[in-house]
Coordinates of C-alpha atoms in Angstrom, one line a residue:
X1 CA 34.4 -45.6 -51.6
X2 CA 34.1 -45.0 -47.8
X3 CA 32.0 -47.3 -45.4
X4 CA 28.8 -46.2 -43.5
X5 CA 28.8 -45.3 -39.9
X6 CA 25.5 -47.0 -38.6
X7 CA 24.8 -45.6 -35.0
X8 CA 23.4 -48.4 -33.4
X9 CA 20.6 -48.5 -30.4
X10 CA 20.8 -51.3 -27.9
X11 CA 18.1 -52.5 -25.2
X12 CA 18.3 -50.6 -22.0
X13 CA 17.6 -53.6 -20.1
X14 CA 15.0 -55.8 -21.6
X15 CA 17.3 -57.6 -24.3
X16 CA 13.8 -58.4 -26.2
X17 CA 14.1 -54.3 -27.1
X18 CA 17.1 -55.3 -29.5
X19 CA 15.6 -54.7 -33.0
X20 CA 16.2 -57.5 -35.7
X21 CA 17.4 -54.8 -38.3
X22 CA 20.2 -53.8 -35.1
X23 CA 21.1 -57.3 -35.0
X24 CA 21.4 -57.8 -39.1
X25 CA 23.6 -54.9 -39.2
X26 CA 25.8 -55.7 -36.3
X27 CA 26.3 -59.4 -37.9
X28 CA 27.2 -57.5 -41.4
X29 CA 30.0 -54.7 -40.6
X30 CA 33.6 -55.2 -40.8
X31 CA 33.7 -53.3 -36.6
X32 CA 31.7 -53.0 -34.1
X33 CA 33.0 -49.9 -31.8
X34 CA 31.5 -50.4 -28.2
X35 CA 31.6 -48.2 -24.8
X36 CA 32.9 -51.0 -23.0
X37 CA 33.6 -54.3 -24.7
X38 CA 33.7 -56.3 -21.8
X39 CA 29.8 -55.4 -21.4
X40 CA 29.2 -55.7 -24.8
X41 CA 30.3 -59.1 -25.3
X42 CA 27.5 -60.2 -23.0
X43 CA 25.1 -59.1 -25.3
X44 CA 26.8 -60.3 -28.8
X45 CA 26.9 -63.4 -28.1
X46 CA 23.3 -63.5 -27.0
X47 CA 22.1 -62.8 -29.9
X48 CA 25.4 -65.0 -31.9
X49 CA 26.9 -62.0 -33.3
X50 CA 30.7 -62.3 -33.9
X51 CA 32.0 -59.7 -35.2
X52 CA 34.9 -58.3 -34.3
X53 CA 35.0 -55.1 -31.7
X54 CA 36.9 -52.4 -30.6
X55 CA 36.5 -50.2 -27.4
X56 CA 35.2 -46.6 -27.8
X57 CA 34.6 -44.3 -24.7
X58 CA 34.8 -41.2 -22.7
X59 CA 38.8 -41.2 -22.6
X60 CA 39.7 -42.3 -26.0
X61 CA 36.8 -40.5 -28.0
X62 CA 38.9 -38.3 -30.1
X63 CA 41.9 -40.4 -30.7
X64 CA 39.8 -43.3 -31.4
X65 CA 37.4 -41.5 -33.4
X66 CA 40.2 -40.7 -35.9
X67 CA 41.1 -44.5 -36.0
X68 CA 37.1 -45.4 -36.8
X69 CA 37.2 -42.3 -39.3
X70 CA 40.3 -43.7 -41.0
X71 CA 38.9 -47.1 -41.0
X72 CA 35.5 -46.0 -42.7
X73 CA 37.2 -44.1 -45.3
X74 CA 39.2 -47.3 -46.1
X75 CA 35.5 -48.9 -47.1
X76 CA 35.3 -50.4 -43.4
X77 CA 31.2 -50.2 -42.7
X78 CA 31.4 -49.7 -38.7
X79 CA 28.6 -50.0 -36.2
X80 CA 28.5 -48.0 -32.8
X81 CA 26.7 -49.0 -29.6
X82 CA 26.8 -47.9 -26.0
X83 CA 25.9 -50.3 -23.1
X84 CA 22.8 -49.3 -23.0
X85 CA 20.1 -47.1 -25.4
X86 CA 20.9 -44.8 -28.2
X87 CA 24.5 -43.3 -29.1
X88 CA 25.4 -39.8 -29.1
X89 CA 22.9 -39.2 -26.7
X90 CA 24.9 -38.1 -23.5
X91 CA 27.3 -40.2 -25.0
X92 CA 30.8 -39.6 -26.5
X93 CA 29.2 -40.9 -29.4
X94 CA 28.8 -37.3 -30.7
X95 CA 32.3 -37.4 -31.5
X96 CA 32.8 -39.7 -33.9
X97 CA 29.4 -38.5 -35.9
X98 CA 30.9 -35.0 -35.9
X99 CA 34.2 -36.2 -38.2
X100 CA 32.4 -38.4 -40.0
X101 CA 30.0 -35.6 -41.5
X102 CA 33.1 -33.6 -41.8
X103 CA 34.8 -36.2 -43.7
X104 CA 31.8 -36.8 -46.0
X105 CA 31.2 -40.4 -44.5
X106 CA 27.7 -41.8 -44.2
X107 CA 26.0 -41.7 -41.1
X108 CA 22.6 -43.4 -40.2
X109 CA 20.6 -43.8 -36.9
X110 CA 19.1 -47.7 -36.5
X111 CA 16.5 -46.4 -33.7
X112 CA 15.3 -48.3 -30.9
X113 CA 15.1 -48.1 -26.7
X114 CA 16.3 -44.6 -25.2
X115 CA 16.0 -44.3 -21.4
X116 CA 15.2 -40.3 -21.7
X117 CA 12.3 -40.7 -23.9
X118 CA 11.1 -44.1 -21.9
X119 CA 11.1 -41.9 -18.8
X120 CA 9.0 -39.0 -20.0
X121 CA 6.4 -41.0 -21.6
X122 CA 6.4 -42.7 -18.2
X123 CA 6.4 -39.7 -16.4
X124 CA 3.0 -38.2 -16.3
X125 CA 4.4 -35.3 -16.8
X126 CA 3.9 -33.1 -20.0
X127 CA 5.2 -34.5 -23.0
X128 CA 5.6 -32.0 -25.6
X129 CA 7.9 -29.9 -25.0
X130 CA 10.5 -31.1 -23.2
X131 CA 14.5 -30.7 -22.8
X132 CA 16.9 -33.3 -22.0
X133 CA 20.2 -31.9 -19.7
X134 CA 21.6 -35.8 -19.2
X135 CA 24.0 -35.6 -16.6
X136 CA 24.9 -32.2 -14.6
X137 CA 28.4 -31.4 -14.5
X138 CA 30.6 -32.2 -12.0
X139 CA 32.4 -28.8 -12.1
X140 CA 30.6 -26.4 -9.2
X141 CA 30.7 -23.6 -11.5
X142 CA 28.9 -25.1 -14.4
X143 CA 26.5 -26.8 -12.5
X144 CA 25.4 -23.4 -10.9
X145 CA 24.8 -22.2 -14.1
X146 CA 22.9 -25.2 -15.6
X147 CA 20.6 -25.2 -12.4
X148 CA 20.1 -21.5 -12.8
X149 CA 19.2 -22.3 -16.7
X150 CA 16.5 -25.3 -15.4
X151 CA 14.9 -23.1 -12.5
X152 CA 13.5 -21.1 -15.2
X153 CA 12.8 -23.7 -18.1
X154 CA 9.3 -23.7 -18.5
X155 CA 9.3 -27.2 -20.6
X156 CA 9.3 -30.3 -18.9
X157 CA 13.5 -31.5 -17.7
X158 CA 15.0 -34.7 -18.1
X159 CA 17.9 -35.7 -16.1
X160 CA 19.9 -38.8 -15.8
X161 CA 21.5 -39.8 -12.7
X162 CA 23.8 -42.7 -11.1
X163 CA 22.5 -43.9 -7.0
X164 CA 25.4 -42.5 -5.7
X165 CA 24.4 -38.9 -6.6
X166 CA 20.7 -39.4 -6.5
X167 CA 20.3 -37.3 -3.2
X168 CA 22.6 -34.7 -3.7
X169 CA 20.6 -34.3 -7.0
X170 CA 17.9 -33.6 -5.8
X171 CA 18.5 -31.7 -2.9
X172 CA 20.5 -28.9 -5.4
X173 CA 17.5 -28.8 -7.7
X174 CA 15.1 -28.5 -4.7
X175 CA 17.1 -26.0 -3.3
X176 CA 17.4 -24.5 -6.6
X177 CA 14.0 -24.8 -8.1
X178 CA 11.8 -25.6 -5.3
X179 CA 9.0 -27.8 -4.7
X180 CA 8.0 -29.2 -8.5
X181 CA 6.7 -32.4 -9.2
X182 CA 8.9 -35.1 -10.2
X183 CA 9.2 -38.5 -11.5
X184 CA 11.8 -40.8 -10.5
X185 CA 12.3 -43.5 -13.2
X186 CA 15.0 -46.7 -12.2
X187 CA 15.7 -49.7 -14.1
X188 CA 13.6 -49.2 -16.5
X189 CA 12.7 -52.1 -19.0
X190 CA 14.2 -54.5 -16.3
X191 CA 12.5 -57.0 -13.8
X192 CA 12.3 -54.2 -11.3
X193 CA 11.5 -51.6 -12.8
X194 CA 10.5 -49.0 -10.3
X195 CA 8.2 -45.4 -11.4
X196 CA 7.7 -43.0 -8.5
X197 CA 5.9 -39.9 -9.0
X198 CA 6.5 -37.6 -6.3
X199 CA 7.8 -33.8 -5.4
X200 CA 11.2 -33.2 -5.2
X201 CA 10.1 -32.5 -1.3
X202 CA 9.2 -36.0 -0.7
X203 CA 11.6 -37.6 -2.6
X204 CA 14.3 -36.3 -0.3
X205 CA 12.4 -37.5 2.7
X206 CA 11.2 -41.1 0.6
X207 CA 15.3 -41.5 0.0
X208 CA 16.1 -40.7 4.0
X209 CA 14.9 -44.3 4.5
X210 CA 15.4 -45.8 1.0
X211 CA 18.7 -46.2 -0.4
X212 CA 18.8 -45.9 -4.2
X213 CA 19.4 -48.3 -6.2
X214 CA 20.1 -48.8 -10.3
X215 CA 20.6 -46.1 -12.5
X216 CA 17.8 -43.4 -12.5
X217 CA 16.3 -41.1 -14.7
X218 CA 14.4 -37.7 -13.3
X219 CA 11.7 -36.2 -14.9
X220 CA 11.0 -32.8 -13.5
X221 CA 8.1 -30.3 -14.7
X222 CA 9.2 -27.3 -15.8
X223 CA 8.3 -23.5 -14.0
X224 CA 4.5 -23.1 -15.2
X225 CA 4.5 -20.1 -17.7
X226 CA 1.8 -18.4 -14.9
X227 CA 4.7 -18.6 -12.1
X228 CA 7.0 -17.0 -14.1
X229 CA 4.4 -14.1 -15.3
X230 CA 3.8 -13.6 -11.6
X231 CA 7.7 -13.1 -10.5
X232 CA 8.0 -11.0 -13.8
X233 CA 5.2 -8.8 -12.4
X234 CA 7.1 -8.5 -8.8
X235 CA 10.4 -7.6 -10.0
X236 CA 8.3 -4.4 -11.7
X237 CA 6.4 -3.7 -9.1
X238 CA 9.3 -3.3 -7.3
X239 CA 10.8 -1.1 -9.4
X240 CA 9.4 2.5 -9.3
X241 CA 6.9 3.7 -12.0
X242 CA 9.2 6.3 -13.3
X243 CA 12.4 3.8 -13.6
X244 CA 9.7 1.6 -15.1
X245 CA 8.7 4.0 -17.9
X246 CA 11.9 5.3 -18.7
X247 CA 13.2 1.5 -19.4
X248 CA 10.8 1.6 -22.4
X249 CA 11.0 4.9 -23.6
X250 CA 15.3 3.9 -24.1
X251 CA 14.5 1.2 -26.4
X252 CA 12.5 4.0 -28.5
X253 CA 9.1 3.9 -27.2
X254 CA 6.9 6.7 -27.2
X255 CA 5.5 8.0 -24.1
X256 CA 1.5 7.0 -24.4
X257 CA 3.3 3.1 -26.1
X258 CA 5.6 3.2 -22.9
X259 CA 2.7 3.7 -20.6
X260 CA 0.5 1.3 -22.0
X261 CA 3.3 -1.7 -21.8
X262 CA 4.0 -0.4 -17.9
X263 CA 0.1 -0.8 -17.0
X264 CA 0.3 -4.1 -18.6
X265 CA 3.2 -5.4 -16.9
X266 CA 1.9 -4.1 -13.9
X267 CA -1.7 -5.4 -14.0
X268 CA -3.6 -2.2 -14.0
X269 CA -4.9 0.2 -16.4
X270 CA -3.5 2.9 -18.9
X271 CA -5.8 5.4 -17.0
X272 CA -4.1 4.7 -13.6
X273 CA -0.5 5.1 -14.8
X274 CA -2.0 8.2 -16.4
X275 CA -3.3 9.6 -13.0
X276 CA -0.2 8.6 -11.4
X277 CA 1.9 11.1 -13.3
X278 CA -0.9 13.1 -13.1
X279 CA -0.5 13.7 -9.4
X280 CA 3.2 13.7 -9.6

């Protein structure tokens, strides 16, 4: 009979976040697979856990993952944990859940402290609906194309960030996005736990004389659904009425439906689109 792979959430700084069912379980299986063991150790043996471990990360995810998968179809039970917060989230994590369900193994979350959900409660910000991008890609290409994606997501972003990057962050989303209001979330749980709510505008200036420090997470509102009516509206009043109409009449419309559907995109009435092609 094959083990159970128990996905395992660990404090993101405040080691009083580590549940007691986390810490039963980790005790219990026969493997603890950690992103970096040498990090992990610290928090093991705080809490007296001895189990054995083994090191599962960004470069050895799928190789590894087959070792874990064989393992838990021996009867192994095997715990995952990052070094901080919940696995699978921005995470290789994903991985290893991925052949276990297409193995047939067990899989079960043991929830606790996530940095992305922290943050947007935190935030100020609105909460429900949101989307979580993690970390943008390093290729240019791809992160073009994810910026493009978040200039028009109406729901509120969440974005994870190391100091290093922090400016050049937020300078590409300012320059991609514009002005939106943001909050800036850093070591979060921890003794210096910072929350700055801001604009992406004064953020850049705030971090011309501040260096950042500690790992960050942004919270960024999303384009407000009125904003994105209003460009929707000057992209067809740029285009000429007739262009405008015939769009609509392709896709099948009649010609009194398609006029109705041009006044309303436009923001006038039936009877003035009627008069238009009246005069023409």
């Amino acid at each position: 009979m094959a083990g159970i792979l128990y996905l395992c959430a660990t404090p993101i700084g405040n080691l009083g976040d580590m549940t007691p069912r986390v810490v039963e379980t980790l005790r219990t299986v026969d493997l603890i697979a950690a992103e970096d063991t040498r990090n992990s150790i610290k928090l093991l043996n705080h809490f007296e856990i001895r189990t054995s471990m083994t090191s599962y990360h960004e470069y050895n995810k799928v190789e590894k993952a087959d070792y874990l998968t064989e393992q838990l179809l021996q009867g192994k039970n095997v715990a995952l944990i990052t070094d901080a917060g919940t696995p699978a989230i921005s995470d290789p994590g994903e991985v290893l859940v991925r052949k276990c369900m297409q193995a047939g193994i067990t899989v079960t979350s043991l929830p606790g402290a996530a940095a992305c959900i922290t943050a947007l409660t935190l935030s100020g910000l609105g909460t429900r609906r949101f989307c979580f991008e993690g970390f943008l890609p390093a290729d240019k290409k791809e992160k073009a194309e994810i910026l493009e994606e978040l200039r028009e997501e109406s729901r509120t972003i969440i974005l994870y960030e190391a100091p290093h990057r922090l400016k050049k962050t937020l300078k590409e989303l300012y320059d991609s996005a514009g002005n939106r209001r943001v909050t800036l979330c850093r070591e979060l749980t921890k003794k210096f736990e910072t929350i700055l709510p801001t604009t992406l505008e004064d953020a850049l200036i705030y971090y011309e004389k501040e260096e950042p420090r500690g790992e960050y997470v942004i919270v960024m509102e999303g384009k407000s659904r009125r904003e994105k009516k209003e460009e929707e509206k000057m992209s067809w009043l740029e285009m000429p009425v007739e262009e405008h109409m015939t769009c609509y009449e392709k896709e099948g419309m009649d010609r009194k439906s398609a006029m109705k559907q041009v006044a309303k995109d436009r923001g006038i009435t039936k009877r003035e689109i009627y008069q238009y092609f009246l005069n023409k």
